[in-house]
Coordinates of C-alpha atoms and ligand atoms in Angstrom, one line a residue:
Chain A
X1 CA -76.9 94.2 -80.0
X2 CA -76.2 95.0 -76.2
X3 CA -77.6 91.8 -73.9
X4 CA -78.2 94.0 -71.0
X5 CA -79.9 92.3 -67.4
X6 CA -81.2 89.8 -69.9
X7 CA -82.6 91.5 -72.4
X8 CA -81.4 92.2 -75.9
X9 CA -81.1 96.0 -76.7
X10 CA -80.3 97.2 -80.4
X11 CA -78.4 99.8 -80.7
X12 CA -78.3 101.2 -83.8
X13 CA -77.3 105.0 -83.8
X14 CA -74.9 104.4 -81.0
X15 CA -71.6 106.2 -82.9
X16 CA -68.6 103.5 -82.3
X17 CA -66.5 105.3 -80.4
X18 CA -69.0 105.0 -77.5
X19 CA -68.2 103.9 -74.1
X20 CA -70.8 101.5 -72.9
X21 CA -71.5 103.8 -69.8
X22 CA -72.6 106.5 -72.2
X23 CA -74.6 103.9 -74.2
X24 CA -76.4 102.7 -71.0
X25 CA -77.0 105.9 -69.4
X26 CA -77.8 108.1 -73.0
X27 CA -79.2 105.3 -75.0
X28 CA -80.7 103.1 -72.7
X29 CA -81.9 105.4 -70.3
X30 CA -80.4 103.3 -67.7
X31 CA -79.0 106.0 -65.3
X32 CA -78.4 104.0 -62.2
X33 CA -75.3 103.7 -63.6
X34 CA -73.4 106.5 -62.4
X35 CA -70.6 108.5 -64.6
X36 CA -67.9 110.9 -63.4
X37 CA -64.1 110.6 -63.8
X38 CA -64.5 108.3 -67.0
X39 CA -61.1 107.5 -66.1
X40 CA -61.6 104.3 -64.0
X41 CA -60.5 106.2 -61.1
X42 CA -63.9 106.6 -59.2
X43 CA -66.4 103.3 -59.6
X44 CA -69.3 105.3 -59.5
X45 CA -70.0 103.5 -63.3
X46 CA -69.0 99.8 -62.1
X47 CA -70.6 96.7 -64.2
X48 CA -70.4 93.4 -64.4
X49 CA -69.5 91.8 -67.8
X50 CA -69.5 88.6 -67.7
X51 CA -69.6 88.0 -64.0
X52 CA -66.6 90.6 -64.1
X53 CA -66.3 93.4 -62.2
X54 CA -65.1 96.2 -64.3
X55 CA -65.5 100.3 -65.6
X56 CA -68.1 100.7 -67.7
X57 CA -66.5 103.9 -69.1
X58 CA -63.5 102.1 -69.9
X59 CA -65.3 100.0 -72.2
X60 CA -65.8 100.1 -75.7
X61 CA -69.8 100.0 -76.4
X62 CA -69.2 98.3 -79.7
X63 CA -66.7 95.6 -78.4
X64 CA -69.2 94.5 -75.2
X65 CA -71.9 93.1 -77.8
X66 CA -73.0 89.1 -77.2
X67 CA -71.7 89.6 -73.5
X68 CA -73.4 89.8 -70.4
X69 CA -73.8 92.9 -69.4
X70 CA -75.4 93.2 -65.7
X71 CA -76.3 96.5 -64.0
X72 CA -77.3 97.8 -60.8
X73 CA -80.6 98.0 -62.3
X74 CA -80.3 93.7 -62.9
X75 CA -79.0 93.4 -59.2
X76 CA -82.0 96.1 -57.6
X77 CA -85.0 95.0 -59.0
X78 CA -88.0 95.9 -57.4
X79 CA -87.2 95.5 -53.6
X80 CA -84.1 96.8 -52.0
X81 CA -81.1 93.7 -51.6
X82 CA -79.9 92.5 -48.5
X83 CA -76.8 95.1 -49.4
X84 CA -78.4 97.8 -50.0
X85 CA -80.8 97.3 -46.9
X86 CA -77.6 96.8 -44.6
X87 CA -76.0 100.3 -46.6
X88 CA -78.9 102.1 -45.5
X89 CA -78.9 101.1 -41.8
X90 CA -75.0 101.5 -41.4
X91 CA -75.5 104.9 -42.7
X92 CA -73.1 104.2 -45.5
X93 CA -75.5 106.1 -47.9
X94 CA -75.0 110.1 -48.0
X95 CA -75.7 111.8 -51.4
X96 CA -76.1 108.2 -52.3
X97 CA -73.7 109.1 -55.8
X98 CA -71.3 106.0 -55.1
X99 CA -74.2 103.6 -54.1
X100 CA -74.8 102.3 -57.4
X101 CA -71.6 100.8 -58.2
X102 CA -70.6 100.0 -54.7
X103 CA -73.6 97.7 -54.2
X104 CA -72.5 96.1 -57.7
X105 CA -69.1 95.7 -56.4
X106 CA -70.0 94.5 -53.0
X107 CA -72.4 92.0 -54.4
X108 CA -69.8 90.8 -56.7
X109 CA -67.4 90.8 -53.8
X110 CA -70.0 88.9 -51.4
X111 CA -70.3 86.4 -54.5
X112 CA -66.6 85.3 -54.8
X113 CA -65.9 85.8 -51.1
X114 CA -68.5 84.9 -48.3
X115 CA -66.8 86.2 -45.2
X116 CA -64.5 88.7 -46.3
X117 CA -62.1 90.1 -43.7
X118 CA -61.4 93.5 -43.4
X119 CA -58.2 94.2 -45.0
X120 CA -59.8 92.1 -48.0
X121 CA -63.3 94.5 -48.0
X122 CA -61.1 97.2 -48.2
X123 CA -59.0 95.8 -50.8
X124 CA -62.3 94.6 -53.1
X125 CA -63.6 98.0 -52.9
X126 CA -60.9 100.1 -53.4
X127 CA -62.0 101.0 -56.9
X128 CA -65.1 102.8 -55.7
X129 CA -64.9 106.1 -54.2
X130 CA -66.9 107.6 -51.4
X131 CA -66.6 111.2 -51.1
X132 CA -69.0 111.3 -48.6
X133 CA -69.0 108.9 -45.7
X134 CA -65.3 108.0 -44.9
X135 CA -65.9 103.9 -46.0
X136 CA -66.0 103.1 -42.0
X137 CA -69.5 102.6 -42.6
X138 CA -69.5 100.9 -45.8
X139 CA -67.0 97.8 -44.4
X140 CA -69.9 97.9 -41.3
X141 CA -72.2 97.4 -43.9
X142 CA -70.5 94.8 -45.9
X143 CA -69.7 92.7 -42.9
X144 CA -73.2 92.5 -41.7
X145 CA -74.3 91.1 -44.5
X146 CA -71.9 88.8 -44.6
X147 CA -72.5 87.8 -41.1
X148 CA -76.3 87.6 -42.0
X149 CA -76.2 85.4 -45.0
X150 CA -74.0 83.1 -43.0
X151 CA -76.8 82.5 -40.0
X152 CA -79.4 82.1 -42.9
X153 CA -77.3 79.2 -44.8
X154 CA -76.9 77.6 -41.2
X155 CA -80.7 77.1 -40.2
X156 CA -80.9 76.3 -44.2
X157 CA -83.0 79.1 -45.3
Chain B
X1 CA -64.6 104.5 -87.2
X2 CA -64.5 100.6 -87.5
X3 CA -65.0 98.3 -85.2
X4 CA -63.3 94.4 -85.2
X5 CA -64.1 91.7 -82.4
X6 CA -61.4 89.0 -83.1
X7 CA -62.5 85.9 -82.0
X8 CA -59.6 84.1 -83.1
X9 CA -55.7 85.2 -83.6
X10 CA -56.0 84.7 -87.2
X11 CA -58.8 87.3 -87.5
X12 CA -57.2 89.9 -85.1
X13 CA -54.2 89.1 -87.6
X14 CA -55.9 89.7 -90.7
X15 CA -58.1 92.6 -89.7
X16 CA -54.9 94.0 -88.6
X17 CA -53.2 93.5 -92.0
X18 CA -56.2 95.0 -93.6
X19 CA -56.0 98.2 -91.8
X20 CA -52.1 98.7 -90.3
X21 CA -52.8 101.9 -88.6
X22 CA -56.1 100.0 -86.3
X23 CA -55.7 100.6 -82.9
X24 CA -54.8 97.5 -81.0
X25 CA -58.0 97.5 -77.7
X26 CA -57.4 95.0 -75.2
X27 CA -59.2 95.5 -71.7
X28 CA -59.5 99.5 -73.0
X29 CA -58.1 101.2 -69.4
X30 CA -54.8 102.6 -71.7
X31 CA -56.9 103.2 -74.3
X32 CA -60.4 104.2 -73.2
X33 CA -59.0 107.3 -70.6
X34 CA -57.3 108.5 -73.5
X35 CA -60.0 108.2 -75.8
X36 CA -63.0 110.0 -72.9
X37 CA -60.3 112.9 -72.5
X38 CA -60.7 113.4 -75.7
X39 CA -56.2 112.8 -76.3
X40 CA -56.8 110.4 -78.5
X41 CA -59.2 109.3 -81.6
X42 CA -59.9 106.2 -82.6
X43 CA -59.9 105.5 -86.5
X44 CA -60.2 101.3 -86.5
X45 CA -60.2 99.5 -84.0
X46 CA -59.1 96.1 -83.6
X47 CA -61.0 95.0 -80.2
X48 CA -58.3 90.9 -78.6
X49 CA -59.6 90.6 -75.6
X50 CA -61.9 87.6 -76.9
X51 CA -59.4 86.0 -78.7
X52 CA -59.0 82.6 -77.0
X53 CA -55.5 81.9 -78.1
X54 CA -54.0 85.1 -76.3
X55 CA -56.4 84.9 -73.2
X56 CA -54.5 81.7 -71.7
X57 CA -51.4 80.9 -70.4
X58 CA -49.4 77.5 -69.8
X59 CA -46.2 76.2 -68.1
X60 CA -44.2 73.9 -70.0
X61 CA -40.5 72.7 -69.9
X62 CA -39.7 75.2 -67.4
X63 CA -40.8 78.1 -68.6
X64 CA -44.3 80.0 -68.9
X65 CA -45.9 81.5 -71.7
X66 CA -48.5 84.2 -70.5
X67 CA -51.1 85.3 -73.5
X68 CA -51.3 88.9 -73.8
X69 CA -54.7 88.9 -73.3
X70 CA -54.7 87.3 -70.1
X71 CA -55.4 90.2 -67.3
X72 CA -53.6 91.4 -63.7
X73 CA -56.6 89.3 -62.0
X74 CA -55.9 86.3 -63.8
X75 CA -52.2 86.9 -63.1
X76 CA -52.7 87.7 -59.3
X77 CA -54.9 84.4 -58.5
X78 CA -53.6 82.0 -60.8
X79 CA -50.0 83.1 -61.2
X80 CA -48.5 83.4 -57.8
X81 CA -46.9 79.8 -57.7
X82 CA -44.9 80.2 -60.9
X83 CA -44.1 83.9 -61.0
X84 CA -45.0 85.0 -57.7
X85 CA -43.3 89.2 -58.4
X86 CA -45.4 89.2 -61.5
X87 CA -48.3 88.3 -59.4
X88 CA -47.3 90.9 -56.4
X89 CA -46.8 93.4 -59.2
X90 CA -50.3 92.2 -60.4
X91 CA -52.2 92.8 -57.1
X92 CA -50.9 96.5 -57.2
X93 CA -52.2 97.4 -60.4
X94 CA -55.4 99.6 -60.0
X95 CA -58.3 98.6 -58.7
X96 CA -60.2 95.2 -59.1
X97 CA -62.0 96.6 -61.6
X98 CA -59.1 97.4 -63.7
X99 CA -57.2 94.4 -63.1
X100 CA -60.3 92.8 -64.4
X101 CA -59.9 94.1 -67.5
X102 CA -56.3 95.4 -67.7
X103 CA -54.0 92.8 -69.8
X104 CA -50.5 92.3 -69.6
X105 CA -50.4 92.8 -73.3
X106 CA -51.6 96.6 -72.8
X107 CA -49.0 97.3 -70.3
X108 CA -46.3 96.1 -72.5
X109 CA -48.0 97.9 -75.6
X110 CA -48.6 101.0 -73.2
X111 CA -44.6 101.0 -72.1
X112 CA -45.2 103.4 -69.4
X113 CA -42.3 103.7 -66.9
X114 CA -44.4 102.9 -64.5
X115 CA -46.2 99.9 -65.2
X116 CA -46.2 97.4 -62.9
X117 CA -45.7 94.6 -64.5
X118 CA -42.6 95.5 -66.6
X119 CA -40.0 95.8 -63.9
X120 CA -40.7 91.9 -63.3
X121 CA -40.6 91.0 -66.7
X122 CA -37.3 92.9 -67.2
X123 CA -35.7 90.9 -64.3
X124 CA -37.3 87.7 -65.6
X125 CA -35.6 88.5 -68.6
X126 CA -39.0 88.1 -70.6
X127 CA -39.3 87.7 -74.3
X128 CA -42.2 89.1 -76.0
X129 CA -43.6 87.2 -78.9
X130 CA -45.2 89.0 -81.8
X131 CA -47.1 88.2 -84.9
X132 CA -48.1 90.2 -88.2
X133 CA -49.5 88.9 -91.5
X134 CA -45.2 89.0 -92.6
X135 CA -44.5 86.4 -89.6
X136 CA -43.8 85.7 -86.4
X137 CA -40.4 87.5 -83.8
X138 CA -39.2 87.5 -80.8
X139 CA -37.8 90.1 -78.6
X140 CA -36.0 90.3 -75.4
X141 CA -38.2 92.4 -73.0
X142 CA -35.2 95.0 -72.5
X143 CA -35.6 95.3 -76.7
X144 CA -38.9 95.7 -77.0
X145 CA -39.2 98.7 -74.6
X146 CA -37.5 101.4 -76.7
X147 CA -38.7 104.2 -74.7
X148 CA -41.4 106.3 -72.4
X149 CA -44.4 104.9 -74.1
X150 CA -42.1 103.2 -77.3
X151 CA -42.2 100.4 -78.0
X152 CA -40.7 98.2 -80.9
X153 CA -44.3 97.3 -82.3
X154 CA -44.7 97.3 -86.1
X155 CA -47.9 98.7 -87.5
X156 CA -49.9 96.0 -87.8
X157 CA -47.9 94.0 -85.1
X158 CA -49.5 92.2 -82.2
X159 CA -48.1 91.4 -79.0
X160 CA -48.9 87.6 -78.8
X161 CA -47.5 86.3 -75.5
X162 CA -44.8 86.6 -73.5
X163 CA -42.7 84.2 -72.2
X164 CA -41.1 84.2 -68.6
X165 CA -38.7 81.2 -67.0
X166 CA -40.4 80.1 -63.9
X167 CA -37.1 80.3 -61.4
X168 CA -36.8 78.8 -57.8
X169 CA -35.1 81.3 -55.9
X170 CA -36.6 84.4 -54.5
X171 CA -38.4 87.1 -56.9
X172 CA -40.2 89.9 -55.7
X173 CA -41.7 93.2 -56.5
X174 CA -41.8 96.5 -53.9
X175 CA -43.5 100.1 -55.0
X176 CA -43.9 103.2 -53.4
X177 CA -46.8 105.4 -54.2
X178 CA -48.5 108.1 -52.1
X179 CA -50.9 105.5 -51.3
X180 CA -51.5 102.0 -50.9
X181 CA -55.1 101.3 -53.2
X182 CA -54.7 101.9 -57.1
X183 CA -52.0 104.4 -57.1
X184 CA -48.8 104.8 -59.9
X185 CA -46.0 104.0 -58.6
X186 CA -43.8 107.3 -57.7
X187 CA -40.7 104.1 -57.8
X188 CA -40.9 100.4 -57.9
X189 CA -38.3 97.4 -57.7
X190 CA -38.3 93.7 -58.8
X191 CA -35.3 91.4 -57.8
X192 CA -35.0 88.0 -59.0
X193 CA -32.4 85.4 -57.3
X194 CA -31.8 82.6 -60.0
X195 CA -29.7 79.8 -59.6
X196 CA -27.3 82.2 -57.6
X197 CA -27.2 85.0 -60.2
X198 CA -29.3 88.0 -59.2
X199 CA -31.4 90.3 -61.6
X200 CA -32.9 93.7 -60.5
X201 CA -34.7 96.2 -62.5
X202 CA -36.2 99.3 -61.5
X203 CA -39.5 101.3 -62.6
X204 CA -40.6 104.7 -62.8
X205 CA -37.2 106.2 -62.0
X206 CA -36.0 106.5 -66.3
X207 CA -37.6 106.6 -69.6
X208 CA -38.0 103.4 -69.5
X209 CA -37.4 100.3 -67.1
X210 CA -33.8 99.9 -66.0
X211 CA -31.6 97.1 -65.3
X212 CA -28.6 97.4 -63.2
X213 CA -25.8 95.7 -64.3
X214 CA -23.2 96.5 -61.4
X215 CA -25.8 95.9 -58.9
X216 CA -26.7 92.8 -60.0
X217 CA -22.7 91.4 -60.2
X218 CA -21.9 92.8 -56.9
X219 CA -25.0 91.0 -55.4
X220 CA -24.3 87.7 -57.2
X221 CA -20.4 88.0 -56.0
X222 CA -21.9 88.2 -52.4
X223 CA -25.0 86.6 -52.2
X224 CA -23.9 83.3 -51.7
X225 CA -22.0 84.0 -48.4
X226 CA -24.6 86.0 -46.9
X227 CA -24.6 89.1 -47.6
X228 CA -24.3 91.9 -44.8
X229 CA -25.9 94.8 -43.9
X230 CA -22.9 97.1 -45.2
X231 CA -23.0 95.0 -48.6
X232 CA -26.9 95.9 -48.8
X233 CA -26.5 99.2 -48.5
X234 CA -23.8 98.9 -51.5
X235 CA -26.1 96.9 -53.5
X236 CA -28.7 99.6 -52.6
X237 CA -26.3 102.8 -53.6
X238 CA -25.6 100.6 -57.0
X239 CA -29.4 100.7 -57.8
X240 CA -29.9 104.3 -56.9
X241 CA -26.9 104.8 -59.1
X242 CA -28.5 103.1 -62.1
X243 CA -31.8 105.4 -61.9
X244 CA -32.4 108.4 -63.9
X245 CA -35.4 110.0 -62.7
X246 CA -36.9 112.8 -63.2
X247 CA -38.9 115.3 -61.2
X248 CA -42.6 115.5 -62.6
X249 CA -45.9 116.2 -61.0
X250 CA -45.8 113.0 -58.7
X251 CA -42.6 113.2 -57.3
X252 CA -38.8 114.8 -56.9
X253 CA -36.3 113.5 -58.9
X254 CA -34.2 113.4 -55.9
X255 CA -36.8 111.4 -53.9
X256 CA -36.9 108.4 -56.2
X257 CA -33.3 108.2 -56.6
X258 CA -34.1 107.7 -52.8
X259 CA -36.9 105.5 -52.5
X260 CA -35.6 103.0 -55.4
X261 CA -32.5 102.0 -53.5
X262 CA -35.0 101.5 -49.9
X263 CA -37.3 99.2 -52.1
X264 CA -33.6 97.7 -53.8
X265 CA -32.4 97.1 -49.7
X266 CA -35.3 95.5 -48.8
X267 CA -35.7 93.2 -51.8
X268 CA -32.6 92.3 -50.7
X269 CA -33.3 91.9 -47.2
X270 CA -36.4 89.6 -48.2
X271 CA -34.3 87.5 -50.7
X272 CA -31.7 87.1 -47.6
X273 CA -34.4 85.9 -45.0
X274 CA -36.0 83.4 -47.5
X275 CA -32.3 82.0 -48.2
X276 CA -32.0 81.6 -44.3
X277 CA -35.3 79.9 -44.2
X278 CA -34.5 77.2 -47.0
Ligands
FAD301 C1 -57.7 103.9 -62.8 C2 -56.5 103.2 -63.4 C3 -55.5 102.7 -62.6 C4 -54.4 102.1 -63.2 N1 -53.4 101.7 -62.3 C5 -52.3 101.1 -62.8 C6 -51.3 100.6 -62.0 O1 -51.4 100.7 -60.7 N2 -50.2 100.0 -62.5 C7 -50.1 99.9 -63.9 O2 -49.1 99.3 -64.3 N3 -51.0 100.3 -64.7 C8 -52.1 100.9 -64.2 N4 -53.1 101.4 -65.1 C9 -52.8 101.4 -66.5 C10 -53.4 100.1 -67.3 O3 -54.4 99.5 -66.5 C11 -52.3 99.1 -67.5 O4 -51.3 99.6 -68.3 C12 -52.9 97.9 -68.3 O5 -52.0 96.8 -68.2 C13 -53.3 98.1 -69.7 O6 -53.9 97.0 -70.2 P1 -55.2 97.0 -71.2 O7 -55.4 95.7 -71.7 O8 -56.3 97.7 -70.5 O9 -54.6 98.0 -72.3 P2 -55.3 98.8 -73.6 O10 -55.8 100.1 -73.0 O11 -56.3 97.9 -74.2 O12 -54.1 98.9 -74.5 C14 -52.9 99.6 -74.1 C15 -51.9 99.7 -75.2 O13 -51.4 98.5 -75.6 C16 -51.7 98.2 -76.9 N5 -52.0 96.7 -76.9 C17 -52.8 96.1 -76.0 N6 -52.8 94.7 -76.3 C18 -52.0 94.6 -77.3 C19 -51.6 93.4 -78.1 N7 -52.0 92.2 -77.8 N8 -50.7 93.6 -79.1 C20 -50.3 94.9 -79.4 N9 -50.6 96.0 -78.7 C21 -51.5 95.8 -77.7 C22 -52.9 99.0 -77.3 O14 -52.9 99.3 -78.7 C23 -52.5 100.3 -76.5 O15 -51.6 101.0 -77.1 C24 -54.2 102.0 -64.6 C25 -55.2 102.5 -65.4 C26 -56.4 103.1 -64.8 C27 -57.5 103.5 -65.7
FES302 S1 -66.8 107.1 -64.3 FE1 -65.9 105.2 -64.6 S2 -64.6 105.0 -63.0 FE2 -65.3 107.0 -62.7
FES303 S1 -72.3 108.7 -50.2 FE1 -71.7 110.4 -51.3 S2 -70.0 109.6 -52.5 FE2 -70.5 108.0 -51.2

């Protein structure tokens, strides 16, 4: 039994040498989750367990039941987030592969760390890869809303 | 295939000593790259990272005792007033998402020449602490890594904590890598200065981690009146002396003979400015 954006997934067939990327993406048919280097060089699977950031292709599928699994599908519901909004307008989104699991980190990121400085963005993210857009325009993105959730907590919204 | 959560040490102790040959999974990033490239198979599998007893750690009497379990981000944020190389070492390993998950338990199990973490524990003069259904040993660090990737685990062993003095002096940890965000280091360094008596070891230059025994006297014969810059450089030919690299893939032989005595010199220098300072 995966828990899985809160809700309870059985997974029955899933052979036990799974990784839960594979289980999400194949048995699930959650495919925001991105898969390439299934290596936990690249990010483009990132997770959170727990509240923990980590590789969902480094992890065992059978060993993650009874946690809290939380996806980019549990972050991106229906509208787009405040991240994702600000990705788009910096033009931090090319073929859009990394997005997934760098709007999972950077929430996570945003979460633990309210006004990150730039050496530290940099540092929180350097588990994702971008390929595409040189991560100028990712830290942009990261730091406006940072900047943005700070003026809405000071008029109290 | 089987699959074991442990939930407590004496489960991941008895599910061991039912199946000897289980693989040992921790936070998986050993494991799980060798397992999606297909190097490895997984027969039984004995999942720790959710046993309690070897996901804390505690200072008492002087000296810490760090779980296996407990992972490089645990170590980096919570670590860095009582070992502050291990948690230097920590902040280099990987990416956040791996130190998330990555234990200190799997880099000692793992024994690659390059972790990060065992240079420190080898100047720390660590012992690892190990339990099996036949009892409970203890092994000096230097003892327990036999080899590249060898270790002096038992089938059926588990790597329970291990257990560091927390010193007073300066400790530190310096890598070189071609690049600064999750890379493996091409040479690394850690240098501890305690109570006057100096410990270095060296990583990723030798099948395993090296300590350097005439380094380390001719330091602790100087250190206390100041060393200078000429008796650096002696201390840094002693540590390129005491490597045995080899060439691979990621780097020259001849280049981390190099780079391990730069990182030895400016330990040093470091460990010399914070003695000037206090
Ligand atoms: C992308 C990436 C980047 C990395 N970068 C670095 C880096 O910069 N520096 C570095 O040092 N490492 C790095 N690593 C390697 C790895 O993250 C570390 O070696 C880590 O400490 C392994 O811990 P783990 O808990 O994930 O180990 P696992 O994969 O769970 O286990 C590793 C080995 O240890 C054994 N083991 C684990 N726990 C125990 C125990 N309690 N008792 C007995 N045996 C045990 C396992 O059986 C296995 O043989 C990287 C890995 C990846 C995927
Ligand atoms: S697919 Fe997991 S890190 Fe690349
Ligand atoms: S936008 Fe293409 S990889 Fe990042």
């Amino acid at each position: 039994m995966l828990h899985v954006n809160g809700e309870a997934f059985e997974v029955r067939d899933a052979a036990v040498g799974e990784s839960l990327l594979f289980v999400l993406r194949e048995r699930l048919g959650l495919m925001g989750t991105k898969g390439a280097c299934e290596q936990g060089e690249c990010g483009s699977c990132t997770v959170l367990i727990d509240e923990q950031l980590v590789c969902s292709c480094l992890v065992l599928a059978a060993g993650a039941q009874r946690q809290r699994i939380t996806t980019i599908e549990g972050i991106a519901t229906e509208t787009p987030t405040d991240v994702q909004r600000a990705l788009v307008d910096a033009g931090a989104v090319q073929c859009g592969f990394c997005t997934p699991g760098l709007v999972v980190a950077a929430h996570s990121l945003l979460e633990r760390s309210p006004r990150p400085s730039e050496s530290e963005i940099r540092e929180e993210l350097s588990g994702n890869v971008c390929r595409c857009t040189g991560y100028g325009r990712i830290i942009d993105a990261v730091q406006r809303v940072a900047v943005s959730r700070a003026s809405a907590r000071e008029v109290g919204l | 295939m089987s699959v074991v959560v442990a939930t407590s040490l004496a489960d991941a102790v008895a599910a061991l000593a039912a199946q000897p040959h289980s693989t040992v999974l921790a936070g998986g990033t050993d494991v799980m790259v060798d397992l999606n490239a297909h190097h490895a198979q997984l027969e039984h599998v004995v999942l720790v990272n959710r046993v309690p007893e070897l996901c804390t750690w505690r200072f008492a009497d002087g000296w810490l005792e760090i779980g296996a379990g407990v992972t490089w981000a645990q170590v980096q944020r919570e670590l860095s007033r009582w070992v502050p190389a291990l948690a230097e070492a920590a902040r280099t390993v990987g990416s956040p998402q791996i130190r998330h998950a990555a234990t200190i338990g799997g880099n000692l199990g793992t024994c690659s020449p390059a972790g990060d973490g065992l240079p420190v524990l080898a100047a720390l003069d660590a012992v690892v602490h190990l339990v099996s259904s036949a009892g409970e040993r203890a092994l000096p660090v230097g003892e327990f890594m036999v080899g590249p990737k060898r270790t002096a685990l038992r089938a059926g062993e588990l790597i329970t904590r291990v257990v560091v003095p927390v010193t007073t002096g300066f400790q530190g940890y310096a890598k070189v890598g071609v690049r600064n965000a999750m890379v493996i280091a091409v040479a690394s360094a850690a240098l501890v200065v305690d109570e006057g008596t100096v410990r270095l070891a060296l990583g990723s230059v030798g099948p395993t981690v090296l300590r350097c025994p005439q380094a380390e006297q001719f330091a602790t014969d100087h250190l206390s009146t100041g060393m200078s810059d000429a008796e650096v450089a002696r201390f840094a030919e002693l540590a390129r002396d005491a490597a045995r690299p080899i060439d691979d893939h990621r780097a020259t032989a001849a280049y981390r003979r190099h780079a391990v005595g730069v990182l030895a010199a400016r330990l040093m220098q470091r460990a010399i400015t914070r003695g000037r300072a206090s």
